Coordinates of C-alpha atoms and ligand atoms in Angstrom, one line a residue:
X1 CA 22.5 -20.5 -119.7
X2 CA 23.5 -22.7 -122.2
X3 CA 27.0 -22.2 -124.4
X4 CA 27.0 -19.0 -123.8
X5 CA 29.9 -17.1 -125.4
X6 CA 30.4 -13.2 -126.0
X7 CA 32.6 -11.2 -127.8
X8 CA 33.8 -7.4 -127.7
X9 CA 35.3 -6.5 -130.8
X10 CA 36.4 -9.4 -131.9
X11 CA 37.7 -9.8 -128.2
X12 CA 36.4 -13.0 -126.5
X13 CA 35.0 -12.1 -122.6
X14 CA 33.1 -15.5 -122.3
X15 CA 33.5 -18.7 -123.9
X16 CA 31.1 -21.7 -124.0
X17 CA 29.5 -21.1 -120.3
X18 CA 26.9 -23.2 -118.9
X19 CA 25.3 -22.5 -115.6
X20 CA 22.5 -24.0 -114.1
X21 CA 20.2 -21.9 -111.5
X22 CA 18.1 -23.7 -109.0
X23 CA 15.0 -22.3 -107.7
X24 CA 14.9 -21.1 -104.4
X25 CA 19.0 -21.4 -103.6
X26 CA 21.5 -18.7 -103.4
X27 CA 24.1 -19.2 -106.2
X28 CA 27.4 -17.3 -105.9
X29 CA 29.5 -16.6 -109.3
X30 CA 33.7 -16.1 -108.1
X31 CA 36.5 -15.1 -110.2
X32 CA 39.0 -12.8 -110.6
X33 CA 38.2 -9.5 -112.4
X34 CA 38.0 -9.8 -115.5
X35 CA 36.8 -13.5 -116.0
X36 CA 33.6 -12.6 -117.3
X37 CA 30.9 -12.3 -114.3
X38 CA 29.6 -9.3 -115.0
X39 CA 29.2 -9.7 -118.6
X40 CA 27.5 -13.4 -117.9
X41 CA 25.2 -11.3 -115.5
X42 CA 24.6 -8.5 -118.0
X43 CA 23.4 -10.8 -120.4
X44 CA 21.4 -13.2 -117.7
X45 CA 19.5 -9.6 -116.9
X46 CA 19.1 -8.3 -120.6
X47 CA 21.3 -5.8 -120.7
X48 CA 23.6 -7.2 -123.2
X49 CA 22.8 -9.8 -126.3
X50 CA 25.2 -12.6 -126.3
X51 CA 27.0 -13.8 -129.8
X52 CA 26.0 -17.1 -129.3
X53 CA 23.9 -19.4 -126.9
X54 CA 20.8 -19.8 -125.2
X55 CA 18.9 -18.6 -121.9
X56 CA 15.8 -21.2 -120.7
X57 CA 13.6 -20.5 -117.9
X58 CA 11.7 -23.4 -116.8
X59 CA 13.1 -25.4 -119.8
X60 CA 11.3 -22.1 -121.9
X61 CA 13.7 -20.3 -124.1
X62 CA 13.7 -17.0 -124.2
X63 CA 15.2 -13.9 -126.1
X64 CA 16.1 -10.3 -124.4
X65 CA 16.4 -7.5 -126.2
X66 CA 16.9 -5.1 -123.1
X67 CA 16.5 -5.4 -119.5
X68 CA 12.7 -5.0 -119.8
X69 CA 12.1 -8.2 -121.1
X70 CA 14.2 -9.9 -118.4
X71 CA 11.8 -7.8 -116.0
X72 CA 9.1 -9.0 -117.5
X73 CA 11.1 -12.9 -117.0
X74 CA 11.4 -11.8 -112.9
X75 CA 14.6 -11.2 -113.8
X76 CA 16.3 -7.8 -111.5
X77 CA 19.9 -6.8 -111.3
X78 CA 21.8 -4.8 -108.4
X79 CA 24.3 -3.2 -110.6
X80 CA 28.4 -3.0 -109.6
X81 CA 27.6 1.0 -109.6
X82 CA 24.3 2.4 -108.7
X83 CA 21.8 4.5 -110.9
X84 CA 20.7 6.9 -108.3
X85 CA 19.7 10.5 -108.2
X86 CA 21.3 12.0 -105.0
X87 CA 19.4 14.8 -105.3
X88 CA 16.2 13.2 -105.2
X89 CA 14.4 11.1 -102.3
X90 CA 14.7 7.9 -102.0
X91 CA 11.1 7.2 -102.7
X92 CA 11.3 9.1 -106.0
X93 CA 14.3 7.4 -106.8
X94 CA 12.0 4.4 -106.3
X95 CA 9.1 4.9 -108.7
X96 CA 11.4 7.0 -111.0
X97 CA 10.0 5.7 -114.8
X98 CA 7.2 4.2 -113.3
X99 CA 5.4 6.4 -110.7
X100 CA 1.6 5.9 -110.2
X101 CA -0.5 8.7 -110.9
X102 CA -3.5 10.4 -109.8
X103 CA -6.7 11.1 -112.5
X104 CA -5.5 14.4 -113.8
X105 CA -2.0 13.3 -114.3
X106 CA 0.2 14.3 -111.0
X107 CA 2.4 11.7 -109.4
X108 CA 0.8 10.0 -106.6
X109 CA 3.4 10.4 -103.6
X110 CA 1.1 8.9 -101.3
X111 CA 0.3 5.8 -103.4
X112 CA 4.5 5.8 -104.3
X113 CA 5.1 5.6 -100.5
X114 CA 2.5 3.1 -99.7
X115 CA 4.2 0.5 -102.3
X116 CA 7.4 1.4 -100.9
X117 CA 6.5 0.6 -97.3
X118 CA 4.7 -2.6 -98.2
X119 CA 7.8 -3.9 -99.9
X120 CA 10.0 -3.1 -97.7
X121 CA 7.9 -4.9 -94.8
X122 CA 7.8 -8.1 -96.9
X123 CA 11.2 -8.2 -97.5
X124 CA 13.0 -7.3 -94.8
X125 CA 14.7 -3.8 -96.4
X126 CA 15.3 -1.0 -93.7
X127 CA 15.1 2.4 -95.5
X128 CA 13.2 6.1 -95.1
X129 CA 12.0 6.6 -98.2
X130 CA 11.7 10.5 -97.2
X131 CA 15.3 10.9 -97.0
X132 CA 17.9 12.0 -99.5
X133 CA 19.7 9.9 -101.1
X134 CA 22.6 12.0 -101.6
X135 CA 23.1 11.9 -97.5
X136 CA 22.6 8.0 -97.7
X137 CA 25.9 5.9 -97.0
X138 CA 26.4 3.2 -99.6
X139 CA 24.9 0.4 -98.3
X140 CA 21.6 2.5 -97.4
X141 CA 21.9 3.2 -100.9
X142 CA 22.5 -0.5 -102.1
X143 CA 19.1 -1.1 -100.3
X144 CA 17.4 1.5 -102.7
X145 CA 18.4 -0.9 -105.6
X146 CA 17.1 -4.1 -104.2
X147 CA 14.2 -2.2 -103.2
X148 CA 13.5 -0.9 -107.3
X149 CA 13.8 -4.6 -108.0
X150 CA 11.8 -6.1 -105.1
X151 CA 8.9 -3.2 -106.2
X152 CA 8.9 -5.2 -109.6
X153 CA 8.3 -8.6 -107.6
X154 CA 11.6 -10.0 -109.2
X155 CA 11.9 -14.1 -108.7
X156 CA 15.4 -14.2 -109.8
X157 CA 17.8 -11.4 -108.3
X158 CA 21.5 -10.7 -109.4
X159 CA 23.6 -8.7 -107.1
X160 CA 26.8 -8.1 -108.7
X161 CA 29.8 -7.7 -106.1
X162 CA 27.4 -6.2 -103.5
X163 CA 29.7 -5.9 -100.7
X164 CA 32.7 -4.8 -102.4
X165 CA 31.5 -1.1 -101.3
X166 CA 30.1 -2.6 -97.7
X167 CA 31.1 -2.0 -94.2
X168 CA 31.5 -5.0 -92.4
X169 CA 28.2 -4.3 -90.6
X170 CA 26.5 -3.6 -93.5
X171 CA 27.8 -6.5 -95.3
X172 CA 25.9 -8.6 -92.5
X173 CA 22.8 -7.1 -93.4
X174 CA 22.8 -7.2 -96.7
X175 CA 23.6 -11.3 -96.2
X176 CA 20.5 -11.1 -93.6
X177 CA 18.3 -9.6 -97.1
X178 CA 19.7 -12.2 -99.2
X179 CA 18.7 -14.8 -96.4
X180 CA 15.4 -13.8 -95.8
X181 CA 14.8 -13.6 -99.7
X182 CA 15.8 -17.2 -100.0
X183 CA 13.7 -18.2 -97.3
X184 CA 10.3 -17.3 -99.3
X185 CA 11.7 -19.1 -102.0
X186 CA 13.5 -16.3 -104.5
X187 CA 16.1 -17.7 -106.1
X188 CA 19.8 -15.1 -106.1
X189 CA 22.6 -15.0 -107.7
X190 CA 25.7 -13.4 -105.9
X191 CA 29.2 -12.2 -107.3
X192 CA 31.4 -11.7 -105.3
X193 CA 35.7 -12.7 -105.0
X194 CA 35.1 -12.6 -101.0
X195 CA 35.3 -16.2 -100.7
X196 CA 34.3 -16.5 -96.4
X197 CA 31.0 -14.4 -97.5
X198 CA 30.2 -16.8 -100.6
X199 CA 30.9 -20.1 -98.4
X200 CA 28.5 -18.9 -95.8
X201 CA 25.4 -17.6 -97.8
X202 CA 25.5 -19.5 -101.0
X203 CA 24.0 -23.5 -101.6
X204 CA 26.2 -23.5 -105.0
X205 CA 29.6 -21.4 -106.5
X206 CA 30.5 -21.1 -110.0
X207 CA 34.3 -20.7 -110.7
X208 CA 34.3 -18.3 -113.5
X209 CA 38.7 -17.7 -114.8
X210 CA 39.3 -16.0 -118.0
X211 CA 35.9 -16.2 -119.6
X212 CA 35.4 -19.9 -119.1
X213 CA 33.6 -21.9 -116.4
X214 CA 36.1 -24.5 -114.3
X215 CA 33.7 -25.9 -112.5
X216 CA 30.0 -25.6 -110.1
X217 CA 30.3 -27.5 -106.5
X218 CA 28.0 -26.8 -103.3
X219 CA 29.4 -24.8 -101.1
X220 CA 29.8 -27.3 -98.3
X221 CA 32.3 -29.5 -100.4
X222 CA 34.3 -25.9 -101.1
X223 CA 37.2 -24.4 -99.5
X224 CA 38.8 -21.2 -99.6
X225 CA 42.3 -22.7 -100.7
X226 CA 40.8 -25.0 -103.7
X227 CA 38.3 -21.9 -104.8
X228 CA 41.4 -19.6 -105.1
X229 CA 43.4 -22.1 -106.6
X230 CA 40.4 -22.6 -109.4
X231 CA 40.0 -19.1 -109.2
X232 CA 43.5 -18.0 -110.1
X233 CA 44.9 -21.0 -111.5
X234 CA 47.5 -21.3 -108.9
X235 CA 48.4 -21.7 -105.2
X236 CA 47.8 -18.3 -103.5
X237 CA 49.5 -17.6 -100.0
X238 CA 48.2 -14.1 -99.0
X239 CA 49.3 -15.5 -95.2
X240 CA 53.1 -14.8 -94.2
X241 CA 55.5 -13.0 -92.2
X242 CA 56.6 -9.5 -94.0
X243 CA 60.3 -9.7 -95.4
X244 CA 63.0 -9.0 -93.1
X245 CA 65.0 -5.3 -93.7
X246 CA 67.2 -3.7 -91.7
X247 CA 65.5 -0.6 -90.9
X248 CA 67.2 2.9 -91.3
X249 CA 66.6 6.2 -90.6
X250 CA 63.5 8.0 -88.8
X251 CA 61.7 9.1 -91.6
X252 CA 58.3 10.1 -90.1
X253 CA 57.8 11.1 -86.3
X254 CA 54.7 11.9 -84.8
X255 CA 54.4 13.3 -81.7
X256 CA 51.9 13.6 -78.7
X257 CA 49.4 14.8 -82.4
X258 CA 46.2 15.7 -81.3
X259 CA 42.8 16.6 -83.1
X260 CA 39.8 17.9 -81.7
X261 CA 36.8 15.7 -80.7
X262 CA 33.9 16.5 -83.1
X263 CA 30.3 15.1 -83.2
X264 CA 31.4 12.3 -85.7
X265 CA 34.7 11.6 -84.6
X266 CA 36.6 11.1 -81.5
X267 CA 39.6 12.9 -82.5
X268 CA 43.3 12.0 -82.1
X269 CA 44.5 11.8 -78.7
X270 CA 48.3 12.1 -78.2
X271 CA 49.2 10.0 -80.6
X272 CA 53.0 9.4 -81.1
X273 CA 54.8 6.9 -83.2
X274 CA 58.2 7.1 -85.2
X275 CA 58.8 5.1 -88.3
X276 CA 62.1 3.9 -89.9
X277 CA 63.4 4.0 -93.5
X278 CA 62.6 0.3 -95.0
X279 CA 60.0 -0.9 -92.1
X280 CA 55.9 -1.0 -92.4
X281 CA 54.3 0.2 -89.6
X282 CA 50.6 -0.9 -89.7
X283 CA 47.8 0.9 -88.3
X284 CA 45.2 -1.6 -87.0
X285 CA 41.2 -1.0 -85.8
X286 CA 37.6 -1.0 -86.9
X287 CA 37.5 1.8 -89.4
X288 CA 36.4 5.2 -87.8
X289 CA 38.8 5.1 -84.8
X290 CA 41.1 8.0 -85.8
X291 CA 43.0 6.0 -89.1
X292 CA 41.2 9.0 -91.3
X293 CA 42.2 11.9 -88.8
X294 CA 45.9 10.9 -89.0
X295 CA 46.6 10.6 -92.8
X296 CA 45.0 13.9 -93.4
X297 CA 46.7 15.3 -90.5
X298 CA 49.6 13.7 -91.8
X299 CA 48.8 15.2 -95.6
X300 CA 47.8 18.6 -94.4
X301 CA 44.1 17.8 -94.7
X302 CA 43.1 18.1 -90.9
X303 CA 43.7 20.5 -88.5
X304 CA 45.5 19.7 -85.4
X305 CA 45.1 20.8 -81.8
X306 CA 48.3 19.3 -80.9
X307 CA 51.5 17.9 -81.1
X308 CA 53.7 17.9 -84.0
X309 CA 55.0 16.2 -87.4
X310 CA 58.1 15.5 -88.6
X311 CA 59.1 14.3 -92.0
X312 CA 63.0 13.9 -91.9
X313 CA 63.2 16.0 -89.1
X314 CA 61.0 18.8 -90.6
X315 CA 57.9 19.8 -88.9
X316 CA 55.3 19.2 -91.7
X317 CA 52.3 21.2 -89.7
X318 CA 53.6 24.4 -90.7
X319 CA 53.2 23.4 -94.6
X320 CA 50.3 23.3 -97.2
X321 CA 49.5 20.5 -98.4
X322 CA 51.1 20.9 -101.5
X323 CA 53.9 21.4 -99.5
X324 CA 53.8 18.8 -98.0
X325 CA 53.5 16.3 -101.3
X326 CA 56.7 17.9 -102.6
X327 CA 58.7 16.5 -99.6
X328 CA 58.5 13.3 -101.5
X329 CA 55.2 11.5 -99.8
X330 CA 53.4 9.0 -101.8
X331 CA 49.5 7.9 -101.0
X332 CA 47.4 4.9 -102.1
X333 CA 44.5 6.5 -100.9
X334 CA 41.0 4.9 -99.1
X335 CA 39.0 5.3 -102.4
X336 CA 40.4 5.1 -105.6
X337 CA 37.9 6.0 -107.5
X338 CA 36.9 9.4 -105.8
X339 CA 40.5 10.1 -104.5
X340 CA 43.3 8.1 -106.7
X341 CA 41.9 8.9 -110.0
X342 CA 39.6 11.0 -112.3
X343 CA 38.3 8.3 -113.8
X344 CA 36.6 10.7 -117.1
X345 CA 40.3 11.3 -117.5
X346 CA 42.9 9.0 -119.8
X347 CA 44.9 6.4 -118.4
X348 CA 47.9 8.2 -119.5
X349 CA 47.0 11.3 -118.1
X350 CA 46.1 9.7 -114.4
X351 CA 49.4 8.2 -114.3
X352 CA 51.4 11.3 -114.0
X353 CA 47.9 13.4 -112.5
X354 CA 50.2 15.7 -110.1
X355 CA 53.0 15.2 -111.5
X356 CA 52.4 17.2 -115.0
X357 CA 54.6 19.5 -113.9
X358 CA 57.8 17.4 -113.3
X359 CA 61.1 18.6 -115.7
X360 CA 60.7 14.5 -116.6
X361 CA 57.4 15.8 -118.5
X362 CA 57.3 19.5 -118.8
X363 CA 59.2 21.9 -120.8
X364 CA 58.2 25.7 -120.4
X365 CA 54.8 24.8 -119.3
X366 CA 53.5 22.6 -122.0
X367 CA 53.4 18.8 -121.5
X368 CA 55.6 16.3 -123.7
X369 CA 53.5 13.9 -124.6
X370 CA 55.9 11.7 -126.8
X371 CA 58.1 11.4 -123.8
X372 CA 55.1 11.2 -121.3
X373 CA 53.4 8.5 -123.7
X374 CA 56.5 6.8 -123.8
X375 CA 57.6 6.5 -120.2
X376 CA 54.1 5.9 -118.9
X377 CA 53.4 2.7 -121.5
X378 CA 56.9 1.3 -120.7
X379 CA 55.5 1.9 -116.3
X380 CA 52.0 0.5 -117.1
X381 CA 53.3 -2.6 -118.8
X382 CA 56.2 -3.0 -115.7
X383 CA 52.8 -2.4 -113.5
X384 CA 51.3 -5.2 -115.3
X385 CA 47.9 -3.2 -116.2
X386 CA 45.3 -4.6 -118.6
X387 CA 43.9 -2.2 -120.3
X388 CA 43.0 -1.5 -124.1
X389 CA 44.8 1.3 -124.7
X390 CA 46.6 4.0 -122.6
X391 CA 44.3 6.4 -124.2
X392 CA 41.0 5.1 -122.7
X393 CA 39.3 6.3 -119.4
X394 CA 41.0 5.0 -116.7
X395 CA 36.7 4.4 -115.5
X396 CA 37.1 1.9 -118.0
X397 CA 39.1 -0.5 -115.9
X398 CA 38.8 -3.0 -113.0
X399 CA 39.0 -2.2 -109.5
X400 CA 42.5 -3.8 -109.1
X401 CA 44.0 -2.3 -112.8
X402 CA 42.9 1.1 -111.5
X403 CA 44.9 0.5 -108.3
X404 CA 47.5 -0.8 -110.7
X405 CA 47.6 2.5 -112.0
X406 CA 47.7 4.1 -108.9
X407 CA 50.8 2.2 -107.7
X408 CA 53.2 2.9 -110.8
X409 CA 52.3 6.6 -110.2
X410 CA 52.7 7.1 -106.6
X411 CA 56.2 4.2 -106.0
X412 CA 57.3 4.8 -110.2
X413 CA 56.3 8.5 -110.7
X414 CA 55.8 10.4 -107.2
X415 CA 58.5 7.9 -105.4
X416 CA 58.5 9.3 -102.6
X417 CA 60.9 8.2 -99.4
X418 CA 57.1 7.9 -97.5
X419 CA 54.6 5.6 -98.5
X420 CA 51.2 6.2 -96.4
X421 CA 49.0 3.4 -98.1
X422 CA 45.4 3.2 -96.5
X423 CA 43.4 -0.2 -97.4
X424 CA 45.2 -0.7 -100.6
X425 CA 43.4 -4.1 -101.3
X426 CA 40.3 -3.2 -100.3
X427 CA 37.9 -4.7 -103.3
X428 CA 40.4 -6.6 -104.7
X429 CA 40.9 -9.9 -105.8
X430 CA 43.7 -12.3 -104.5
X431 CA 45.5 -12.2 -108.0
X432 CA 45.8 -7.9 -107.4
X433 CA 46.4 -8.8 -103.5
X434 CA 49.0 -10.2 -103.9
X435 CA 50.3 -8.1 -106.6
X436 CA 50.1 -4.9 -103.9
X437 CA 51.4 -6.7 -101.6
X438 CA 54.5 -7.2 -103.4
X439 CA 55.0 -3.8 -105.1
X440 CA 54.6 -2.5 -100.8
X441 CA 57.4 -5.0 -99.6
X442 CA 59.9 -4.3 -102.8
X443 CA 59.7 -0.4 -101.6
X444 CA 60.2 -1.5 -98.5
X445 CA 63.2 -3.1 -99.5
X446 CA 64.4 0.0 -101.5
X447 CA 64.1 1.7 -98.2
X448 CA 61.0 3.2 -98.3
X449 CA 59.3 3.9 -94.8
X450 CA 55.4 2.7 -95.5
X451 CA 52.6 3.7 -93.2
X452 CA 50.1 1.4 -93.6
X453 CA 46.4 1.4 -92.2
X454 CA 44.3 -1.4 -93.0
X455 CA 40.7 -2.7 -91.2
X456 CA 41.9 -6.3 -92.9
X457 CA 43.6 -7.9 -89.7
X458 CA 45.1 -10.0 -92.1
X459 CA 46.9 -7.8 -94.5
X460 CA 48.0 -6.0 -91.5
X461 CA 50.3 -9.2 -90.3
X462 CA 51.2 -9.9 -93.5
X463 CA 53.3 -6.6 -94.1
X464 CA 53.9 -4.8 -91.0
X465 CA 57.1 -5.1 -88.7
X466 CA 55.1 -3.1 -86.1
X467 CA 51.5 -3.2 -85.4
X468 CA 49.9 0.3 -83.7
X469 CA 45.9 -0.3 -82.9
X470 CA 43.6 2.3 -82.6
X471 CA 40.7 3.0 -80.6
X472 CA 39.0 6.4 -80.0
X473 CA 41.4 7.8 -81.5
X474 CA 44.0 6.3 -79.2
X475 CA 46.5 4.1 -79.9
X476 CA 46.3 1.0 -77.5
X477 CA 49.9 0.0 -78.5
X478 CA 52.7 -1.0 -80.5
X479 CA 53.8 -4.6 -81.2
X480 CA 56.5 -5.9 -82.7
X481 CA 55.3 -8.3 -85.1
X482 CA 56.9 -11.2 -83.3
X483 CA 54.8 -10.6 -80.5
X484 CA 51.1 -10.0 -82.1
X485 CA 48.9 -12.1 -81.8
X486 CA 44.9 -11.7 -83.3
X487 CA 43.7 -12.0 -80.2
X488 CA 45.9 -9.4 -78.8
X489 CA 45.2 -7.1 -82.0
X490 CA 41.6 -7.6 -81.8
X491 CA 41.1 -6.7 -77.5
X492 CA 43.3 -3.9 -77.7
X493 CA 40.8 -2.8 -81.2
X494 CA 38.0 -3.4 -78.5
X495 CA 39.9 -0.7 -76.2
X496 CA 40.7 -3.4 -73.9
X497 CA 43.7 -3.0 -72.5
X498 CA 45.2 -0.3 -71.6
X499 CA 44.3 2.5 -69.0
X500 CA 42.7 5.9 -69.9
X501 CA 45.9 7.9 -70.8
X502 CA 45.5 11.8 -70.4
X503 CA 43.8 13.4 -73.3
X504 CA 45.4 17.1 -74.8
X505 CA 41.9 18.8 -75.1
Ligands
LIG601 N1 31.2 -3.2 -123.0 C1 32.5 -3.7 -123.2 N2 33.6 -3.4 -124.1 C2 34.7 -4.2 -124.5 N3 35.0 -5.4 -123.7 C3 34.5 -5.5 -122.7 C4 33.2 -4.7 -122.1 N4 32.8 -5.0 -120.8 C5 33.7 -6.4 -120.5 N5 34.9 -6.3 -121.2 C6 35.8 -7.4 -121.4 O1 35.3 -8.5 -121.1 C7 36.1 -9.2 -119.8 C8 35.7 -9.7 -118.8 O2 34.9 -8.5 -117.9 P1 33.7 -8.6 -116.8 O3 33.1 -9.0 -117.2 O4 33.5 -7.1 -116.3 O5 34.8 -9.1 -115.7 P2 34.0 -9.1 -114.5 O6 33.5 -8.8 -113.7 O7 34.3 -10.9 -114.3 O8 35.5 -8.6 -113.4 C9 37.3 -7.9 -119.4 O9 38.3 -8.5 -120.7 C10 36.9 -7.0 -119.9 O10 37.9 -5.9 -120.3
LIG602 MG1 32.7 -7.4 -112.9

């Protein structure tokens, strides 16, 4: 790609970018949200035409007027947002638009499945062609997208932030797939802002910042620190200790809380802790060890089988979910797109989502739009949300900006004295992570009680005054931050270090 520039409605997204991808290598592209990574890849995959610049393959200039043109030249892309039909099976999705047909015109299912199984075998992709897509995990769905690309026999495979939505295990599986593709001579372009995995699988790394190429370096000479500095343009340090704040009264008290064990969940087994004003309590643990059950129980969305939850002395378990939210509770949910926002609604409406009836914005059942707009505008500016306008859809924002809208709403408008933050920085780039950390600490300094659930140990260590480690629905121990070591937390996370406690089921 040579001299690539792209303007959107007069706004420049890419300026004069040169990148050379070498055959049979993994080339990573890193950069903060909005750096232009997706735009650059959409140009390479034929989905967008550049404003200027050219693409050559094997020294031959190519011009793409659509993804089909790029596909014919062997370029395939796995997009950030999948394009699958959940009510159809894997094989139907995989051959969609290109179905093998019998003489009479009917779809030849046997041929389709044969082709899929062959492709899966050649490229080491694990999939069951008969499975219904809607029942599959995100990681499995992503494999279908990869399968679609490989069925067209792509030589150049572009993956746009493929690991942002994956669990650590799924990420490992994908990295194994990528290494296998490279081993048979495919060229892979891998976009990510997780620097550890980038340095693990990439041969070369290109850094983009604000639409410009900063550099391309070999992965061997790269260090995480140096990459971050180039991505953000300054030093960022996400390590360190939580701010010292004198804790106040108990805000949240969880007393011998139990939920039922099911086929899918170990339930909660006798969980007890207290959380004070001006304190962050971190809940560490591998995903699926009771964290969701705890948060849902506090929110009144999970039936409990024993124990109680008190907020400022009041038993929440007797209240409805709506009643609990009215008691001053702010929530940063784990899935910002499905639980945090209504993507098809405007940024404006998302900023007051759930607080529309607040007397600040609503009079006699009608929204006071002018007031709402003024208030929201200021707040979103304070939270540094980069957006075209407050009327744009929340779905048009990058992940980091979507999360800032949620923070603005939960801290700036709802402003409960209890904050539940669940994986608040998942999928965000370093600049945005730093922003979220700063805002959470600001809330703590203001005397809010913060329950932080996170699978990122570094995040837990950076923010938490005390750390509770969950394993199979039990609390293995609560460590003050000064006494917490990665080793100690790690062994608790694996269930080592505590006698079986009596369960109350
Ligand atoms: N279709 C579009 N219309 C207008 N602006 C866009 C469009 N796509 C991307 N942009 C803008 O281009 C810039 C780069 O975006 P993008 O390529 O998505 O960044 P990244 O993938 O690195 O997060 C951003 O400022 C974004 O708002
Ligand atoms: Mg992108």
